[in-house]
Amino acid sequence: MKKYLIIILVIVFCQVSAHSQFLKNTSFALGLSTSQILGNNPAGKPIVPTSDADPAVIGGGLFGAQPGIDFRVTIPIDKELRWRIPIGLDYQFFSAKERVPNGKNLEVRLRHSLTNVSPYVGVSYVLQNLEMIKAKTYASLEARASFINNINYEREYDYLNSNDLDTTFHQITKSNATRYGGLMRVGVESYLFYPIQINASVGLSVMNLLGRDNARHELLTPTNFMEVKESFIWNLNFSIMFQYTF
């Protein structure tokens, strides 16, 4: 499925590029992205409950902004250069680490990680063209796929008085998954120095609008202990990129 979706994106890119007079005014951008889980989803809860207020589930431990690398091609489709097609790939890295003391001589270390390969295509509109300061503001709506893979969950038992007893267990995790969602973003493009621009944006996304599987349970937790369904995952997305326009 991932292979076919990427092929479709390449075909769309080639068709729109040909219509845009051999990439004239097309922008290529590469930079850093972050994704932060919002709300009460178990993926953003501790792997092991730390208080009575925490739910009795194995959480994802994915606190705060998770890093990624974003590559984007933005192609104008009208004479005024206001309507544009963004096509890109956001490669996100999710990781969590926790320490759980167990008595005076034992510490349990938990590690959970996964990656999300997220190709996307959408439509963007330039809200303001601020020619005096060589900047633009824009809004975008994107359709996204999420290919969840490289899922890893480890438990390390660290005996403080004897290194010989230290043990690491690789726990059985959930299978890889594919989901479909969308993202709404607003951003600004401004010249850093000619011909390089800075493209910064913030957005709100839902990762699993389509394709949820209640039999697999939650999408971004390592195990399905005490889980009953797959909840929506809302994210706050941010990106800052270096951009070149032909």
Tab-separated table of C-alpha atoms in Angstrom:
chain	number	residue	atom	x	y	z
A	1	MET	CA	0.000	0.000	0.000
A	2	LYS	CA	2.802	2.441	0.871
A	3	LYS	CA	4.542	1.754	-2.463
A	4	TYR	CA	1.377	2.435	-4.482
A	5	LEU	CA	0.586	5.640	-2.583
A	6	ILE	CA	4.081	7.031	-3.165
A	7	ILE	CA	3.800	6.146	-6.885
A	8	ILE	CA	0.497	8.042	-7.063
A	9	LEU	CA	2.095	11.089	-5.421
A	10	VAL	CA	4.950	10.997	-7.939
A	11	ILE	CA	2.470	10.832	-10.845
A	12	VAL	CA	0.495	13.777	-9.443
A	13	PHE	CA	3.726	15.708	-8.982
A	14	CYS	CA	4.815	15.053	-12.587
A	15	GLN	CA	1.428	15.975	-14.050
A	16	VAL	CA	1.117	19.218	-12.113
A	17	SER	CA	4.762	20.074	-12.779
A	18	ALA	CA	4.251	19.717	-16.523
A	19	HIS	CA	1.242	22.040	-16.309
A	20	SER	CA	3.342	24.578	-14.378
A	21	GLN	CA	5.806	25.297	-17.201
A	22	PHE	CA	8.660	23.084	-16.119
A	23	LEU	CA	8.643	23.942	-12.410
A	24	LYS	CA	8.442	27.722	-12.842
A	25	ASN	CA	7.628	29.261	-9.410
A	26	THR	CA	7.680	25.801	-7.842
A	27	SER	CA	9.186	25.650	-4.335
A	28	PHE	CA	11.258	22.884	-2.773
A	29	ALA	CA	11.575	22.868	1.023
A	30	LEU	CA	13.382	20.702	3.559
A	31	GLY	CA	13.477	21.100	7.317
A	32	LEU	CA	12.454	19.983	10.758
A	33	SER	CA	8.964	19.085	11.904
A	34	THR	CA	7.464	18.232	15.267
A	35	SER	CA	4.294	16.414	16.255
A	36	GLN	CA	2.751	16.625	19.734
A	37	ILE	CA	-0.136	14.395	20.810
A	38	LEU	CA	-3.079	16.377	22.174
A	39	GLY	CA	-5.896	15.468	24.513
A	40	ASN	CA	-6.364	12.351	26.605
A	41	ASN	CA	-5.110	9.690	24.182
A	42	PRO	CA	-3.245	6.800	25.897
A	43	ALA	CA	-0.275	7.358	23.560
A	44	GLY	CA	0.497	10.514	25.526
A	45	LYS	CA	0.175	8.831	28.932
A	46	PRO	CA	3.000	7.227	30.984
A	47	ILE	CA	4.018	3.718	29.948
A	48	VAL	CA	3.507	2.670	33.567
A	49	PRO	CA	0.939	4.595	35.678
A	50	THR	CA	2.698	6.842	38.183
A	51	SER	CA	-0.328	7.802	40.296
A	52	ASP	CA	-3.897	6.791	41.007
A	53	ALA	CA	-5.022	9.519	38.598
A	54	ASP	CA	-3.368	7.807	35.625
A	55	PRO	CA	-5.430	5.231	33.691
A	56	ALA	CA	-4.654	1.556	34.344
A	57	VAL	CA	-3.247	0.964	30.852
A	58	ILE	CA	0.163	0.639	29.240
A	59	GLY	CA	0.572	4.112	27.738
A	60	GLY	CA	2.802	5.222	24.908
A	61	GLY	CA	4.902	7.573	27.035
A	62	LEU	CA	5.087	9.946	24.053
A	63	PHE	CA	5.184	13.260	25.893
A	64	GLY	CA	5.875	16.605	24.284
A	65	ALA	CA	6.960	17.399	20.743
A	66	GLN	CA	8.307	14.435	18.774
A	67	PRO	CA	10.853	15.300	16.031
A	68	GLY	CA	10.699	14.648	12.316
A	69	ILE	CA	12.069	15.586	8.899
A	70	ASP	CA	9.735	17.211	6.375
A	71	PHE	CA	10.293	17.474	2.609
A	72	ARG	CA	7.750	19.463	0.600
A	73	VAL	CA	7.210	20.549	-3.001
A	74	THR	CA	4.731	23.410	-3.505
A	75	ILE	CA	3.410	23.918	-7.047
A	76	PRO	CA	1.310	26.964	-8.097
A	77	ILE	CA	-1.690	26.193	-10.287
A	78	ASP	CA	-3.094	29.627	-11.207
A	79	LYS	CA	-1.744	32.777	-12.871
A	80	GLU	CA	-1.909	34.840	-9.679
A	81	LEU	CA	0.169	32.194	-7.834
A	82	ARG	CA	-2.320	32.084	-4.966
A	83	TRP	CA	-3.636	28.538	-5.323
A	84	ARG	CA	-0.960	25.891	-4.864
A	85	ILE	CA	-0.562	22.128	-4.481
A	86	PRO	CA	1.745	20.980	-1.641
A	87	ILE	CA	3.140	17.448	-1.995
A	88	GLY	CA	5.468	16.083	0.647
A	89	LEU	CA	6.791	13.441	2.974
A	90	ASP	CA	6.964	13.886	6.754
A	91	TYR	CA	9.173	11.285	8.475
A	92	GLN	CA	8.372	11.327	12.200
A	93	PHE	CA	10.305	9.707	15.054
A	94	PHE	CA	8.427	8.852	18.260
A	95	SER	CA	10.346	7.736	21.343
A	96	ALA	CA	9.806	7.412	25.087
A	97	LYS	CA	11.984	6.511	28.073
A	98	GLU	CA	10.902	5.970	31.673
A	99	ARG	CA	12.525	4.833	34.917
A	100	VAL	CA	10.560	2.941	37.544
A	101	PRO	CA	12.322	2.326	40.902
A	102	ASN	CA	11.544	-1.081	42.392
A	103	GLY	CA	12.938	-1.272	45.903
A	104	LYS	CA	16.427	-0.144	46.914
A	105	ASN	CA	18.454	-2.270	44.529
A	106	LEU	CA	16.414	-2.507	41.330
A	107	GLU	CA	15.461	0.024	38.694
A	108	VAL	CA	13.289	-0.841	35.697
A	109	ARG	CA	13.959	1.162	32.548
A	110	LEU	CA	11.301	1.238	29.836
A	111	ARG	CA	11.876	2.254	26.222
A	112	HIS	CA	9.222	2.607	23.523
A	113	SER	CA	9.827	3.869	19.988
A	114	LEU	CA	8.290	3.841	16.521
A	115	THR	CA	8.408	5.738	13.243
A	116	ASN	CA	5.652	7.240	11.122
A	117	VAL	CA	6.207	7.710	7.389
A	118	SER	CA	3.573	10.238	6.342
A	119	PRO	CA	3.216	11.192	2.646
A	120	TYR	CA	0.734	13.980	1.973
A	121	VAL	CA	-0.907	16.043	-0.755
A	122	GLY	CA	-3.198	19.017	-0.387
A	123	VAL	CA	-4.274	22.454	-1.492
A	124	SER	CA	-2.823	25.751	-0.264
A	125	TYR	CA	-3.997	29.356	-0.622
A	126	VAL	CA	-1.860	32.485	-0.220
A	127	LEU	CA	-3.752	34.722	2.206
A	128	GLN	CA	-1.436	37.736	1.976
A	129	ASN	CA	1.384	38.619	-0.398
A	130	LEU	CA	3.465	41.149	1.532
A	131	GLU	CA	5.755	42.296	-1.262
A	132	MET	CA	7.370	45.120	0.727
A	133	ILE	CA	8.877	42.664	3.207
A	134	LYS	CA	9.070	39.798	0.692
A	135	ALA	CA	6.812	37.504	2.700
A	136	LYS	CA	3.626	35.489	2.229
A	137	THR	CA	1.101	34.028	4.605
A	138	TYR	CA	-0.848	30.938	3.614
A	139	ALA	CA	-3.344	28.319	4.744
A	140	SER	CA	-3.338	24.664	3.686
A	141	LEU	CA	-5.544	21.610	3.911
A	142	GLU	CA	-3.772	18.276	3.431
A	143	ALA	CA	-4.746	14.620	3.127
A	144	ARG	CA	-2.192	12.387	4.859
A	145	ALA	CA	-1.356	8.730	5.203
A	146	SER	CA	0.445	7.347	8.259
A	147	PHE	CA	2.555	4.209	7.966
A	148	ILE	CA	3.386	3.154	11.534
A	149	ASN	CA	6.404	0.841	11.695
A	150	ASN	CA	9.662	0.009	13.503
A	151	ILE	CA	7.725	-0.477	16.746
A	152	ASN	CA	10.011	-1.367	19.657
A	153	TYR	CA	9.307	-1.918	23.355
A	154	GLU	CA	12.056	-2.843	25.839
A	155	ARG	CA	12.225	-3.500	29.572
A	156	GLU	CA	15.665	-3.302	31.162
A	157	TYR	CA	16.183	-4.509	34.728
A	158	ASP	CA	19.136	-2.654	36.253
A	159	TYR	CA	20.374	-4.170	39.516
A	160	LEU	CA	22.213	-1.357	41.269
A	161	ASN	CA	24.454	-3.628	43.333
A	162	SER	CA	25.385	-6.117	40.577
A	163	ASN	CA	25.874	-5.496	36.866
A	164	ASP	CA	25.990	-9.245	36.210
A	165	LEU	CA	22.247	-9.543	36.801
A	166	ASP	CA	21.211	-6.730	34.433
A	167	THR	CA	18.727	-8.021	31.856
A	168	THR	CA	16.950	-6.515	28.848
A	169	PHE	CA	13.684	-7.964	27.517
A	170	HIS	CA	12.313	-7.120	24.070
A	171	GLN	CA	8.560	-7.212	24.568
A	172	ILE	CA	6.091	-8.410	21.944
A	173	THR	CA	4.513	-5.348	20.325
A	174	LYS	CA	1.602	-4.598	18.062
A	175	SER	CA	1.851	-5.062	14.310
A	176	ASN	CA	2.604	-2.254	11.866
A	177	ALA	CA	-0.390	-0.184	10.820
A	178	THR	CA	-1.626	2.153	8.093
A	179	ARG	CA	-4.037	4.995	8.767
A	180	TYR	CA	-5.415	7.992	6.861
A	181	GLY	CA	-6.083	11.467	8.177
A	182	GLY	CA	-5.639	15.140	7.464
A	183	LEU	CA	-3.972	18.347	8.556
A	184	MET	CA	-4.947	22.028	8.561
A	185	ARG	CA	-2.046	24.468	8.721
A	186	VAL	CA	-1.265	28.181	8.540
A	187	GLY	CA	2.203	29.430	7.756
A	188	VAL	CA	4.495	32.180	6.562
A	189	GLU	CA	7.206	32.255	3.909
A	190	SER	CA	9.897	34.942	4.055
A	191	TYR	CA	13.300	35.444	2.441
A	192	LEU	CA	16.253	34.733	4.678
A	193	PHE	CA	18.569	35.780	1.865
A	194	TYR	CA	18.020	35.433	-1.857
A	195	PRO	CA	17.180	32.816	-3.083
A	196	ILE	CA	16.634	30.975	0.230
A	197	GLN	CA	13.391	31.395	2.169
A	198	ILE	CA	12.236	30.320	5.607
A	199	ASN	CA	8.907	28.494	5.614
A	200	ALA	CA	7.391	28.166	9.106
A	201	SER	CA	3.955	26.750	9.866
A	202	VAL	CA	1.742	25.398	12.620
A	203	GLY	CA	-1.144	22.998	12.164
A	204	LEU	CA	-3.715	20.693	13.703
A	205	SER	CA	-3.957	17.122	12.429
A	206	VAL	CA	-5.825	13.900	13.017
A	207	MET	CA	-3.723	10.815	12.317
A	208	ASN	CA	-6.361	8.075	12.107
A	209	LEU	CA	-9.545	9.546	10.706
A	210	LEU	CA	-9.922	6.501	8.434
A	211	GLY	CA	-8.767	2.912	8.827
A	212	ARG	CA	-9.100	2.541	12.603
A	213	ASP	CA	-8.998	-1.058	13.876
A	214	ASN	CA	-10.587	-1.670	17.273
A	215	ALA	CA	-9.232	-5.236	17.245
A	216	ARG	CA	-5.682	-3.837	17.262
A	217	HIS	CA	-6.711	-1.258	19.864
A	218	GLU	CA	-4.805	2.017	20.370
A	219	LEU	CA	-2.544	3.079	17.509
A	220	LEU	CA	0.607	4.362	19.256
A	221	THR	CA	0.844	2.245	22.409
A	222	PRO	CA	3.166	-0.792	22.552
A	223	THR	CA	0.666	-3.351	23.914
A	224	ASN	CA	-3.111	-3.687	24.147
A	225	PHE	CA	-3.294	-4.322	27.912
A	226	MET	CA	-6.677	-3.091	29.225
A	227	GLU	CA	-7.483	-1.369	25.911
A	228	VAL	CA	-10.920	-1.624	24.315
A	229	LYS	CA	-10.760	0.449	21.099
A	230	GLU	CA	-8.679	2.732	18.903
A	231	SER	CA	-9.151	6.397	19.764
A	232	PHE	CA	-8.642	9.365	17.468
A	233	ILE	CA	-5.140	10.841	17.690
A	234	TRP	CA	-5.005	14.631	17.406
A	235	ASN	CA	-1.641	16.304	16.974
A	236	LEU	CA	-0.203	19.789	17.100
A	237	ASN	CA	2.209	20.007	14.174
A	238	PHE	CA	4.987	22.535	13.637
A	239	SER	CA	7.576	22.836	10.898
A	240	ILE	CA	10.419	25.180	10.006
A	241	MET	CA	12.041	24.651	6.634
A	242	PHE	CA	14.572	26.104	4.229
A	243	GLN	CA	12.895	26.735	0.886
A	244	TYR	CA	14.099	27.402	-2.654
A	245	THR	CA	11.770	28.730	-5.375
A	246	PHE	CA	12.553	28.430	-9.075
